[in-house]
mmCIF file of C-alpha atoms in Angstrom:
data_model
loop_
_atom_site.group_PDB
_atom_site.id
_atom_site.type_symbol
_atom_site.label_atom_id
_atom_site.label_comp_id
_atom_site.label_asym_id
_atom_site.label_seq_id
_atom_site.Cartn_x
_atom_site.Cartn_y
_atom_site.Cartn_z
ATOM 1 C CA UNK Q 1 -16.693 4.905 21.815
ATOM 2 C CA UNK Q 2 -16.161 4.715 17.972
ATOM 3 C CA UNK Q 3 -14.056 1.715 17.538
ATOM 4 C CA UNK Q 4 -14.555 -0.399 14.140
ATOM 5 C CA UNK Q 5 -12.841 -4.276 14.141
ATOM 6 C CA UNK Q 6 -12.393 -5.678 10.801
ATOM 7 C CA UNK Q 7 -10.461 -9.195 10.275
ATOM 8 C CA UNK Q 8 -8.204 -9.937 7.853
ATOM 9 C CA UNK Q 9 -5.520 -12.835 6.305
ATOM 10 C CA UNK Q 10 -7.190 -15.726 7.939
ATOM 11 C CA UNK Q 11 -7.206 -13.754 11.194
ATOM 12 C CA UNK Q 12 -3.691 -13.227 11.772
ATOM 13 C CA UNK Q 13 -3.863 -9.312 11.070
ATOM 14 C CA UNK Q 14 -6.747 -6.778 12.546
ATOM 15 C CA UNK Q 15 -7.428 -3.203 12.180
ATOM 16 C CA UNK Q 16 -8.465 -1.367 14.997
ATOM 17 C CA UNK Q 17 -10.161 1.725 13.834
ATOM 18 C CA UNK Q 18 -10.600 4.956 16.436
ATOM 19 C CA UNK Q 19 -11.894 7.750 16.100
ATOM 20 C CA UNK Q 20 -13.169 10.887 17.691
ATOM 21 C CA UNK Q 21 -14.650 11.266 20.544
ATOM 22 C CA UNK Q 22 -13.294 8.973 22.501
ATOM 23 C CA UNK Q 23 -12.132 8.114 26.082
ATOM 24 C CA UNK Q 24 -7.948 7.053 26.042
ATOM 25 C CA UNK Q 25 -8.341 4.730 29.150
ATOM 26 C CA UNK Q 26 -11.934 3.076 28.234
ATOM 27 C CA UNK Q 27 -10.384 2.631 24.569
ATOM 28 C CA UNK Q 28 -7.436 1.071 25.642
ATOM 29 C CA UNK Q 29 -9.477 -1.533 27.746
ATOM 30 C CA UNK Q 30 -11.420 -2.585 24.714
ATOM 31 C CA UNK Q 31 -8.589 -2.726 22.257
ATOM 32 C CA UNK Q 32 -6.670 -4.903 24.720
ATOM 33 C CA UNK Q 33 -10.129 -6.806 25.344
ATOM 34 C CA UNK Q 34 -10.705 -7.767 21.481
ATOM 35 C CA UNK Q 35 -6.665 -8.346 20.850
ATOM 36 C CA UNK Q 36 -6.908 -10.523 23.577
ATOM 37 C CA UNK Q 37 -9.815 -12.864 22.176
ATOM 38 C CA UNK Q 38 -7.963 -12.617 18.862
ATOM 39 C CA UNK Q 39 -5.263 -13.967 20.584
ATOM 40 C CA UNK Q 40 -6.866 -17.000 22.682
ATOM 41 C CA UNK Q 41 -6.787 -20.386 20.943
ATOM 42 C CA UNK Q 42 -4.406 -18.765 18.070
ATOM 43 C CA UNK Q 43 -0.680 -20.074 17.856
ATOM 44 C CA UNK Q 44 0.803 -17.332 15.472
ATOM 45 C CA UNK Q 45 1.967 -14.175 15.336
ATOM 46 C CA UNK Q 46 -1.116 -11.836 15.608
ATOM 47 C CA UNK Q 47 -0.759 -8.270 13.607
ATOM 48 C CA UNK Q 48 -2.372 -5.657 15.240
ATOM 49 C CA UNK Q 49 -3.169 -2.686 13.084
ATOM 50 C CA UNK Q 50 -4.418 0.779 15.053
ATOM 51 C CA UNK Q 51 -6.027 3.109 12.882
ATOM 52 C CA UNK Q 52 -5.787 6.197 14.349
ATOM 53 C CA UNK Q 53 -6.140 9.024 11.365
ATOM 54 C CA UNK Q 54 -9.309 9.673 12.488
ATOM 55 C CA UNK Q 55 -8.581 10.106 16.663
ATOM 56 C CA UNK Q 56 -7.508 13.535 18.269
ATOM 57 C CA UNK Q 57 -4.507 12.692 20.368
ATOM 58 C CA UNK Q 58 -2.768 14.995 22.571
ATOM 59 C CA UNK Q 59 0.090 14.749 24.520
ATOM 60 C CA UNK Q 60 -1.502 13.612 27.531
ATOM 61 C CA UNK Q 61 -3.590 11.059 25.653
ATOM 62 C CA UNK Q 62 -0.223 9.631 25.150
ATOM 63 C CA UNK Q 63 1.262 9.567 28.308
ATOM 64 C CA UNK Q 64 -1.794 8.340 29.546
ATOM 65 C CA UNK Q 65 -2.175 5.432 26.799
ATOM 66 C CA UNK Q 66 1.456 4.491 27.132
ATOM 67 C CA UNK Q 67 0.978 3.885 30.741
ATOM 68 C CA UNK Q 68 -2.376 1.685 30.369
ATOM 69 C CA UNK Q 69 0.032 -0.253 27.954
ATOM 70 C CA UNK Q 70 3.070 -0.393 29.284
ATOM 71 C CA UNK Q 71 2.399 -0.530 33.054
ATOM 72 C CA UNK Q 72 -1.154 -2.286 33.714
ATOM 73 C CA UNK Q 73 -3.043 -5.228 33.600
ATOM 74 C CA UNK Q 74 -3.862 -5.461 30.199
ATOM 75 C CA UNK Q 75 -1.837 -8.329 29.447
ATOM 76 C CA UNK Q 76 -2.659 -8.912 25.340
ATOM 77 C CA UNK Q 77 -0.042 -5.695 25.231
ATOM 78 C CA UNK Q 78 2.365 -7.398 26.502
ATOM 79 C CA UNK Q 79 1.950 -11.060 24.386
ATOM 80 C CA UNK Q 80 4.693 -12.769 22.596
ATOM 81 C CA UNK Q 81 2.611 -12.984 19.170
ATOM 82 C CA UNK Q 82 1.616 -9.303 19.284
ATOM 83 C CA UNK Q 83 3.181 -7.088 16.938
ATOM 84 C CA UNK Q 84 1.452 -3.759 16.853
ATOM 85 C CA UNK Q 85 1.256 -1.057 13.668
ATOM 86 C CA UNK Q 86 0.172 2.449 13.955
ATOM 87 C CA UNK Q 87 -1.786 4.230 11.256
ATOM 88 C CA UNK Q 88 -1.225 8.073 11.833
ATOM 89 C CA UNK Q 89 0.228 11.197 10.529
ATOM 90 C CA UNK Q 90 0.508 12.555 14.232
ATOM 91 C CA UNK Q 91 4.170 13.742 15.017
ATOM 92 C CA UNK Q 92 3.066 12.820 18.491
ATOM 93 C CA UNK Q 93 1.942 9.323 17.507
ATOM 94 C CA UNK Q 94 5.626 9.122 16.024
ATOM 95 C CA UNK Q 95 7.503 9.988 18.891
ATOM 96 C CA UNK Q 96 5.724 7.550 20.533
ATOM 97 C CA UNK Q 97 6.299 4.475 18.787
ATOM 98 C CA UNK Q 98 9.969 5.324 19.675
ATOM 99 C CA UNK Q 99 10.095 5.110 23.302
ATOM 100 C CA UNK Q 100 8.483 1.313 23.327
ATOM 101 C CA UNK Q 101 11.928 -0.309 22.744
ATOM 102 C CA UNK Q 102 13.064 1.920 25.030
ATOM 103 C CA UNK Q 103 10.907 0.658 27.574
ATOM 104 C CA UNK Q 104 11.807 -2.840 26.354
ATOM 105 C CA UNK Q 105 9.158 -3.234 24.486
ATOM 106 C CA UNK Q 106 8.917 -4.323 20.977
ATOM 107 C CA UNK Q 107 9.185 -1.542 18.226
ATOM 108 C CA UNK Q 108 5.791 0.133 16.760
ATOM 109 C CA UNK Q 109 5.448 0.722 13.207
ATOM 110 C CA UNK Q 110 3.872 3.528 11.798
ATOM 111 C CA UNK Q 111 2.432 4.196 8.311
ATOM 112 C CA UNK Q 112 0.523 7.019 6.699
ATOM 113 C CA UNK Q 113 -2.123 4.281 5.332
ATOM 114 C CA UNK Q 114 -3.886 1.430 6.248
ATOM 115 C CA UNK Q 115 -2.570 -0.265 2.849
ATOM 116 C CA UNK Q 116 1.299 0.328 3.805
ATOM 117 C CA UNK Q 117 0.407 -1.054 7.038
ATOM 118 C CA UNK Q 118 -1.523 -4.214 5.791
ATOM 119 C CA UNK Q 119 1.401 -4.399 3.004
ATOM 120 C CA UNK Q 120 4.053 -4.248 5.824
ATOM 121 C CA UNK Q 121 2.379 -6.630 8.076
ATOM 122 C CA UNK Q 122 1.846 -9.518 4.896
ATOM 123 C CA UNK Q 123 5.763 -8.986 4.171
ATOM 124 C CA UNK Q 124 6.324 -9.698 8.139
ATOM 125 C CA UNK Q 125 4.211 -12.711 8.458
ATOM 126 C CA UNK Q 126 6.209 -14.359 5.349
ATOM 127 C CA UNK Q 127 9.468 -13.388 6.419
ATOM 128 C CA UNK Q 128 8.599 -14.798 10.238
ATOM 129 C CA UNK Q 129 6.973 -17.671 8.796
ATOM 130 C CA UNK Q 130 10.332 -19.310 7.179
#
């Protein structure tokens, strides 16, 4: 599975990189695996950045993704801290991040580039930290 983890800020924002080929359920699994240790033993607000430009995602990719998330185990998803930001130019990817907070989850960002993202998330942790 091509997955790339790079640290950032003093380790309050990562970037998840996918890309093709990849499996949606196994992926899942290890993002939520890696946000999680991210997570344990840190007290702030943890940005998660998923890079996605570079993964081919149908449809049923996200149906199935948004149910791993939404509806599992996988309990880093669902943390307090975790504020998650999509990197994609996928209309599907879009449409997605819209039916979280309609599922009571918390909004998803999404930006066309890793540097909006990264910009975005740095404005967020200042605003959140006053």
């Amino acid at each position: 599975m091509p997955l790339e983890n790079q640290t950032i800020d003093d380790n309050n924002i990562i970037i998840l990189k996918v890309s093709d080929p990849f499996d949606m359920a196994e992926t899942i699994r290890e993002l939520a695996r890696i946000i999680q240790e991210n997570l344990d033993g840190f007290d702030g607000i943890l940005y998660y950045i998923s890079d996605l430009r570079d993964a081919s995602i149908g449809f049923g990719d996200l149906i199935g993704g948004m149910g791993l998330v939404f509806n599992s185990d996988l309990t880093a998803f669902n943390d307090a801290r975790l504020r998650t930001i999509v990197v994609s130019e996928s209309g599907i990817l879009k449409f997605g991040s819209k039916i979280a907070p309609q599922r009571g989850k918390r909004a998803i960002k999404v930006f066309p580039t890793v540097e909006d993202a990264v910009a975005y998330a740095r404005n967020r942790a200042i605003d959140e930290a006053k």
